[in-house]
Amino acid sequence: MDNCDGRGKSSWPELVGVKGEVAARVIKKENPLVVEVRILHENSYVIPYLKCNRVWVLVDDKGIVKEIPRLG
């Protein structure tokens, strides 16, 4: 996301396949500017507006991260 440049780490491809709760802790640790990490089911509707201090962690029915978490 170009509009979130300069705000620390912005994506976490290495977290695909891990538990959502673990991913949320890693994201908060690696980028202290992130104040909102939401764990949502991969089929959930998300609000389509950019927020550079938010990360959505999309998980499957077993709580496993299915998509790369990104700022926005």
PDB file of N, CA and C in Angstrom:
ATOM      1  N   MET A   1       0.842  -1.173   0.000  1.00  0.00           N
ATOM      2  CA  MET A   1       0.000   0.000   0.000  1.00  0.00           C
ATOM      3  C   MET A   1       0.889   1.239   0.000  1.00  0.00           C
ATOM      4  N   ASP A   2       0.913   1.912  -1.084  1.00  0.00           N
ATOM      5  CA  ASP A   2       1.790   3.056  -1.231  1.00  0.00           C
ATOM      6  C   ASP A   2       1.529   4.148  -0.203  1.00  0.00           C
ATOM      7  N   ASN A   3       0.282   4.360   0.181  1.00  0.00           N
ATOM      8  CA  ASN A   3      -0.042   5.438   1.108  1.00  0.00           C
ATOM      9  C   ASN A   3       0.386   5.160   2.535  1.00  0.00           C
ATOM     10  N   CYS A   4       0.854   3.950   2.821  1.00  0.00           N
ATOM     11  CA  CYS A   4       1.293   3.596   4.173  1.00  0.00           C
ATOM     12  C   CYS A   4       2.809   3.477   4.249  1.00  0.00           C
ATOM     13  N   ASP A   5       3.523   3.925   3.220  1.00  0.00           N
ATOM     14  CA  ASP A   5       4.983   3.872   3.243  1.00  0.00           C
ATOM     15  C   ASP A   5       5.532   4.651   4.429  1.00  0.00           C
ATOM     16  N   GLY A   6       6.646   4.199   4.952  1.00  0.00           N
ATOM     17  CA  GLY A   6       7.299   4.898   6.050  1.00  0.00           C
ATOM     18  C   GLY A   6       6.682   4.628   7.416  1.00  0.00           C
ATOM     19  N   ARG A   7       5.842   3.617   7.496  1.00  0.00           N
ATOM     20  CA  ARG A   7       5.182   3.301   8.768  1.00  0.00           C
ATOM     21  C   ARG A   7       5.639   1.955   9.308  1.00  0.00           C
ATOM     22  N   GLY A   8       6.881   1.596   9.037  1.00  0.00           N
ATOM     23  CA  GLY A   8       7.399   0.320   9.519  1.00  0.00           C
ATOM     24  C   GLY A   8       7.015  -0.817   8.603  1.00  0.00           C
ATOM     25  N   LYS A   9       7.157  -2.017   9.123  1.00  0.00           N
ATOM     26  CA  LYS A   9       6.823  -3.202   8.338  1.00  0.00           C
ATOM     27  C   LYS A   9       5.356  -3.140   7.937  1.00  0.00           C
ATOM     28  N   SER A  10       5.053  -3.468   6.667  1.00  0.00           N
ATOM     29  CA  SER A  10       3.694  -3.288   6.167  1.00  0.00           C
ATOM     30  C   SER A  10       3.003  -4.569   5.713  1.00  0.00           C
ATOM     31  N   SER A  11       3.737  -5.677   5.610  1.00  0.00           N
ATOM     32  CA  SER A  11       3.094  -6.952   5.258  1.00  0.00           C
ATOM     33  C   SER A  11       3.873  -8.102   5.901  1.00  0.00           C
ATOM     34  N   TRP A  12       3.163  -9.205   6.110  1.00  0.00           N
ATOM     35  CA  TRP A  12       3.716 -10.339   6.827  1.00  0.00           C
ATOM     36  C   TRP A  12       3.414 -11.646   6.098  1.00  0.00           C
ATOM     37  N   PRO A  13       4.048 -11.890   4.934  1.00  0.00           N
ATOM     38  CA  PRO A  13       3.779 -13.123   4.185  1.00  0.00           C
ATOM     39  C   PRO A  13       4.169 -14.378   4.963  1.00  0.00           C
ATOM     40  N   GLU A  14       5.109 -14.256   5.862  1.00  0.00           N
ATOM     41  CA  GLU A  14       5.573 -15.404   6.637  1.00  0.00           C
ATOM     42  C   GLU A  14       4.521 -15.910   7.632  1.00  0.00           C
ATOM     43  N   LEU A  15       3.458 -15.149   7.846  1.00  0.00           N
ATOM     44  CA  LEU A  15       2.430 -15.542   8.804  1.00  0.00           C
ATOM     45  C   LEU A  15       1.297 -16.368   8.193  1.00  0.00           C
ATOM     46  N   VAL A  16       1.282 -16.501   6.873  1.00  0.00           N
ATOM     47  CA  VAL A  16       0.277 -17.363   6.240  1.00  0.00           C
ATOM     48  C   VAL A  16       0.540 -18.794   6.703  1.00  0.00           C
ATOM     49  N   GLY A  17      -0.507 -19.431   7.240  1.00  0.00           N
ATOM     50  CA  GLY A  17      -0.383 -20.801   7.715  1.00  0.00           C
ATOM     51  C   GLY A  17      -0.253 -20.935   9.225  1.00  0.00           C
ATOM     52  N   VAL A  18      -0.111 -19.808   9.942  1.00  0.00           N
ATOM     53  CA  VAL A  18      -0.023 -19.867  11.401  1.00  0.00           C
ATOM     54  C   VAL A  18      -1.368 -19.487  12.015  1.00  0.00           C
ATOM     55  N   LYS A  19      -1.520 -19.723  13.310  1.00  0.00           N
ATOM     56  CA  LYS A  19      -2.749 -19.357  14.019  1.00  0.00           C
ATOM     57  C   LYS A  19      -2.925 -17.842  14.021  1.00  0.00           C
ATOM     58  N   GLY A  20      -4.162 -17.383  13.903  1.00  0.00           N
ATOM     59  CA  GLY A  20      -4.458 -15.959  13.862  1.00  0.00           C
ATOM     60  C   GLY A  20      -3.983 -15.204  15.086  1.00  0.00           C
ATOM     61  N   GLU A  21      -4.124 -15.794  16.275  1.00  0.00           N
ATOM     62  CA  GLU A  21      -3.705 -15.137  17.512  1.00  0.00           C
ATOM     63  C   GLU A  21      -2.192 -14.935  17.545  1.00  0.00           C
ATOM     64  N   VAL A  22      -1.460 -15.927  17.044  1.00  0.00           N
ATOM     65  CA  VAL A  22      -0.003 -15.820  16.968  1.00  0.00           C
ATOM     66  C   VAL A  22       0.370 -14.704  15.997  1.00  0.00           C
ATOM     67  N   ALA A  23      -0.291 -14.676  14.856  1.00  0.00           N
ATOM     68  CA  ALA A  23      -0.023 -13.645  13.854  1.00  0.00           C
ATOM     69  C   ALA A  23      -0.262 -12.252  14.428  1.00  0.00           C
ATOM     70  N   ALA A  24      -1.343 -12.077  15.160  1.00  0.00           N
ATOM     71  CA  ALA A  24      -1.655 -10.764  15.743  1.00  0.00           C
ATOM     72  C   ALA A  24      -0.545 -10.312  16.689  1.00  0.00           C
ATOM     73  N   ARG A  25      -0.037 -11.220  17.519  1.00  0.00           N
ATOM     74  CA  ARG A  25       1.048 -10.859  18.451  1.00  0.00           C
ATOM     75  C   ARG A  25       2.315 -10.469  17.698  1.00  0.00           C
ATOM     76  N   VAL A  26       2.646 -11.221  16.646  1.00  0.00           N
ATOM     77  CA  VAL A  26       3.845 -10.930  15.850  1.00  0.00           C
ATOM     78  C   VAL A  26       3.725  -9.563  15.188  1.00  0.00           C
ATOM     79  N   ILE A  27       2.574  -9.274  14.613  1.00  0.00           N
ATOM     80  CA  ILE A  27       2.356  -7.995  13.926  1.00  0.00           C
ATOM     81  C   ILE A  27       2.533  -6.832  14.897  1.00  0.00           C
ATOM     82  N   LYS A  28       1.923  -6.926  16.067  1.00  0.00           N
ATOM     83  CA  LYS A  28       2.041  -5.852  17.063  1.00  0.00           C
ATOM     84  C   LYS A  28       3.473  -5.677  17.526  1.00  0.00           C
ATOM     85  N   LYS A  29       4.206  -6.782  17.654  1.00  0.00           N
ATOM     86  CA  LYS A  29       5.607  -6.714  18.091  1.00  0.00           C
ATOM     87  C   LYS A  29       6.505  -6.099  17.012  1.00  0.00           C
ATOM     88  N   GLU A  30       6.276  -6.499  15.759  1.00  0.00           N
ATOM     89  CA  GLU A  30       7.151  -6.060  14.670  1.00  0.00           C
ATOM     90  C   GLU A  30       6.848  -4.653  14.167  1.00  0.00           C
ATOM     91  N   ASN A  31       5.646  -4.151  14.419  1.00  0.00           N
ATOM     92  CA  ASN A  31       5.325  -2.784  14.014  1.00  0.00           C
ATOM     93  C   ASN A  31       4.499  -2.133  15.118  1.00  0.00           C
ATOM     94  N   PRO A  32       5.164  -1.423  16.031  1.00  0.00           N
ATOM     95  CA  PRO A  32       4.456  -0.792  17.149  1.00  0.00           C
ATOM     96  C   PRO A  32       3.505   0.328  16.728  1.00  0.00           C
ATOM     97  N   LEU A  33       3.553   0.757  15.471  1.00  0.00           N
ATOM     98  CA  LEU A  33       2.614   1.767  14.988  1.00  0.00           C
ATOM     99  C   LEU A  33       1.242   1.178  14.679  1.00  0.00           C
ATOM    100  N   VAL A  34       1.163  -0.143  14.613  1.00  0.00           N
ATOM    101  CA  VAL A  34      -0.120  -0.812  14.395  1.00  0.00           C
ATOM    102  C   VAL A  34      -0.869  -0.829  15.724  1.00  0.00           C
ATOM    103  N   VAL A  35      -2.021  -0.173  15.756  1.00  0.00           N
ATOM    104  CA  VAL A  35      -2.805  -0.119  16.991  1.00  0.00           C
ATOM    105  C   VAL A  35      -4.054  -0.994  16.924  1.00  0.00           C
ATOM    106  N   GLU A  36      -4.378  -1.483  15.733  1.00  0.00           N
ATOM    107  CA  GLU A  36      -5.577  -2.295  15.571  1.00  0.00           C
ATOM    108  C   GLU A  36      -5.259  -3.510  14.702  1.00  0.00           C
ATOM    109  N   VAL A  37      -5.334  -4.688  15.310  1.00  0.00           N
ATOM    110  CA  VAL A  37      -5.202  -5.941  14.577  1.00  0.00           C
ATOM    111  C   VAL A  37      -6.503  -6.699  14.791  1.00  0.00           C
ATOM    112  N   ARG A  38      -7.197  -6.964  13.715  1.00  0.00           N
ATOM    113  CA  ARG A  38      -8.487  -7.668  13.791  1.00  0.00           C
ATOM    114  C   ARG A  38      -8.369  -9.032  13.131  1.00  0.00           C
ATOM    115  N   ILE A  39      -8.782 -10.049  13.846  1.00  0.00           N
ATOM    116  CA  ILE A  39      -8.816 -11.395  13.301  1.00  0.00           C
ATOM    117  C   ILE A  39     -10.239 -11.638  12.798  1.00  0.00           C
ATOM    118  N   LEU A  40     -10.355 -11.897  11.506  1.00  0.00           N
ATOM    119  CA  LEU A  40     -11.654 -12.076  10.867  1.00  0.00           C
ATOM    120  C   LEU A  40     -11.663 -13.346  10.035  1.00  0.00           C
ATOM    121  N   HIS A  41     -12.845 -13.926   9.865  1.00  0.00           N
ATOM    122  CA  HIS A  41     -12.968 -15.072   8.977  1.00  0.00           C
ATOM    123  C   HIS A  41     -12.669 -14.613   7.550  1.00  0.00           C
ATOM    124  N   GLU A  42     -12.052 -15.479   6.785  1.00  0.00           N
ATOM    125  CA  GLU A  42     -11.626 -15.117   5.430  1.00  0.00           C
ATOM    126  C   GLU A  42     -12.780 -14.685   4.522  1.00  0.00           C
ATOM    127  N   ASN A  43     -14.010 -15.041   4.845  1.00  0.00           N
ATOM    128  CA  ASN A  43     -15.164 -14.648   4.038  1.00  0.00           C
ATOM    129  C   ASN A  43     -15.872 -13.407   4.574  1.00  0.00           C
ATOM    130  N   SER A  44     -15.296 -12.776   5.574  1.00  0.00           N
ATOM    131  CA  SER A  44     -15.917 -11.592   6.170  1.00  0.00           C
ATOM    132  C   SER A  44     -15.828 -10.396   5.235  1.00  0.00           C
ATOM    133  N   TYR A  45     -16.821  -9.523   5.331  1.00  0.00           N
ATOM    134  CA  TYR A  45     -16.784  -8.257   4.611  1.00  0.00           C
ATOM    135  C   TYR A  45     -15.920  -7.292   5.417  1.00  0.00           C
ATOM    136  N   VAL A  46     -15.001  -6.617   4.748  1.00  0.00           N
ATOM    137  CA  VAL A  46     -14.168  -5.614   5.418  1.00  0.00           C
ATOM    138  C   VAL A  46     -14.428  -4.253   4.799  1.00  0.00           C
ATOM    139  N   ILE A  47     -14.352  -3.230   5.619  1.00  0.00           N
ATOM    140  CA  ILE A  47     -14.597  -1.861   5.171  1.00  0.00           C
ATOM    141  C   ILE A  47     -13.471  -1.441   4.235  1.00  0.00           C
ATOM    142  N   PRO A  48     -13.800  -0.992   3.037  1.00  0.00           N
ATOM    143  CA  PRO A  48     -12.770  -0.691   2.038  1.00  0.00           C
ATOM    144  C   PRO A  48     -12.170   0.719   2.137  1.00  0.00           C
ATOM    145  N   TYR A  49     -11.698   1.084   3.309  1.00  0.00           N
ATOM    146  CA  TYR A  49     -10.972   2.357   3.392  1.00  0.00           C
ATOM    147  C   TYR A  49      -9.620   2.126   4.045  1.00  0.00           C
ATOM    148  N   LEU A  50      -8.639   2.897   3.608  1.00  0.00           N
ATOM    149  CA  LEU A  50      -7.262   2.759   4.050  1.00  0.00           C
ATOM    150  C   LEU A  50      -7.081   3.334   5.439  1.00  0.00           C
ATOM    151  N   LYS A  51      -6.470   2.549   6.305  1.00  0.00           N
ATOM    152  CA  LYS A  51      -6.143   2.990   7.665  1.00  0.00           C
ATOM    153  C   LYS A  51      -4.767   2.409   7.981  1.00  0.00           C
ATOM    154  N   CYS A  52      -3.749   3.247   8.008  1.00  0.00           N
ATOM    155  CA  CYS A  52      -2.359   2.788   8.068  1.00  0.00           C
ATOM    156  C   CYS A  52      -1.917   2.250   9.427  1.00  0.00           C
ATOM    157  N   ASN A  53      -2.792   2.225  10.395  1.00  0.00           N
ATOM    158  CA  ASN A  53      -2.423   1.633  11.685  1.00  0.00           C
ATOM    159  C   ASN A  53      -3.281   0.407  11.995  1.00  0.00           C
ATOM    160  N   ARG A  54      -3.867  -0.173  10.940  1.00  0.00           N
ATOM    161  CA  ARG A  54      -4.737  -1.335  11.096  1.00  0.00           C
ATOM    162  C   ARG A  54      -4.255  -2.481  10.204  1.00  0.00           C
ATOM    163  N   VAL A  55      -4.403  -3.698  10.722  1.00  0.00           N
ATOM    164  CA  VAL A  55      -4.133  -4.906   9.942  1.00  0.00           C
ATOM    165  C   VAL A  55      -5.283  -5.870  10.169  1.00  0.00           C
ATOM    166  N   TRP A  56      -5.817  -6.406   9.083  1.00  0.00           N
ATOM    167  CA  TRP A  56      -6.802  -7.470   9.169  1.00  0.00           C
ATOM    168  C   TRP A  56      -6.076  -8.789   8.977  1.00  0.00           C
ATOM    169  N   VAL A  57      -6.326  -9.728   9.866  1.00  0.00           N
ATOM    170  CA  VAL A  57      -5.769 -11.071   9.765  1.00  0.00           C
ATOM    171  C   VAL A  57      -6.930 -11.988   9.388  1.00  0.00           C
ATOM    172  N   LEU A  58      -6.904 -12.477   8.164  1.00  0.00           N
ATOM    173  CA  LEU A  58      -8.005 -13.297   7.648  1.00  0.00           C
ATOM    174  C   LEU A  58      -7.691 -14.774   7.855  1.00  0.00           C
ATOM    175  N   VAL A  59      -8.570 -15.446   8.599  1.00  0.00           N
ATOM    176  CA  VAL A  59      -8.344 -16.843   8.967  1.00  0.00           C
ATOM    177  C   VAL A  59      -9.466 -17.737   8.448  1.00  0.00           C
ATOM    178  N   ASP A  60      -9.177 -19.036   8.379  1.00  0.00           N
ATOM    179  CA  ASP A  60     -10.181 -20.013   7.971  1.00  0.00           C
ATOM    180  C   ASP A  60     -10.968 -20.499   9.191  1.00  0.00           C
ATOM    181  N   ASP A  61     -11.772 -21.538   9.010  1.00  0.00           N
ATOM    182  CA  ASP A  61     -12.602 -22.071  10.096  1.00  0.00           C
ATOM    183  C   ASP A  61     -11.784 -22.632  11.257  1.00  0.00           C
ATOM    184  N   LYS A  62     -10.528 -22.971  10.999  1.00  0.00           N
ATOM    185  CA  LYS A  62      -9.657 -23.516  12.051  1.00  0.00           C
ATOM    186  C   LYS A  62      -8.791 -22.437  12.700  1.00  0.00           C
ATOM    187  N   GLY A  63      -8.966 -21.174  12.277  1.00  0.00           N
ATOM    188  CA  GLY A  63      -8.194 -20.081  12.850  1.00  0.00           C
ATOM    189  C   GLY A  63      -6.820 -19.893  12.251  1.00  0.00           C
ATOM    190  N   ILE A  64      -6.593 -20.457  11.072  1.00  0.00           N
ATOM    191  CA  ILE A  64      -5.300 -20.380  10.394  1.00  0.00           C
ATOM    192  C   ILE A  64      -5.312 -19.231   9.381  1.00  0.00           C
ATOM    193  N   VAL A  65      -4.247 -18.437   9.380  1.00  0.00           N
ATOM    194  CA  VAL A  65      -4.129 -17.300   8.463  1.00  0.00           C
ATOM    195  C   VAL A  65      -4.101 -17.806   7.022  1.00  0.00           C
ATOM    196  N   LYS A  66      -4.991 -17.239   6.180  1.00  0.00           N
ATOM    197  CA  LYS A  66      -5.134 -17.669   4.797  1.00  0.00           C
ATOM    198  C   LYS A  66      -4.599 -16.683   3.774  1.00  0.00           C
ATOM    199  N   GLU A  67      -4.489 -15.406   4.142  1.00  0.00           N
ATOM    200  CA  GLU A  67      -3.990 -14.380   3.227  1.00  0.00           C
ATOM    201  C   GLU A  67      -2.901 -13.581   3.920  1.00  0.00           C
ATOM    202  N   ILE A  68      -2.061 -12.947   3.150  1.00  0.00           N
ATOM    203  CA  ILE A  68      -0.974 -12.145   3.713  1.00  0.00           C
ATOM    204  C   ILE A  68      -1.569 -10.957   4.473  1.00  0.00           C
ATOM    205  N   PRO A  69      -1.294 -10.844   5.776  1.00  0.00           N
ATOM    206  CA  PRO A  69      -1.736  -9.654   6.516  1.00  0.00           C
ATOM    207  C   PRO A  69      -0.955  -8.423   6.040  1.00  0.00           C
ATOM    208  N   ARG A  70      -1.685  -7.312   5.842  1.00  0.00           N
ATOM    209  CA  ARG A  70      -1.069  -6.066   5.333  1.00  0.00           C
ATOM    210  C   ARG A  70      -1.648  -4.867   6.072  1.00  0.00           C
ATOM    211  N   LEU A  71      -0.846  -3.797   6.152  1.00  0.00           N
ATOM    212  CA  LEU A  71      -1.378  -2.536   6.668  1.00  0.00           C
ATOM    213  C   LEU A  71      -2.514  -2.080   5.771  1.00  0.00           C
ATOM    214  N   GLY A  72      -3.473  -1.454   6.359  1.00  0.00           N
ATOM    215  CA  GLY A  72      -4.539  -0.875   5.566  1.00  0.00           C
ATOM    216  C   GLY A  72      -5.866  -1.233   6.082  1.00  0.00           C
TER     217      GLY A  72
END
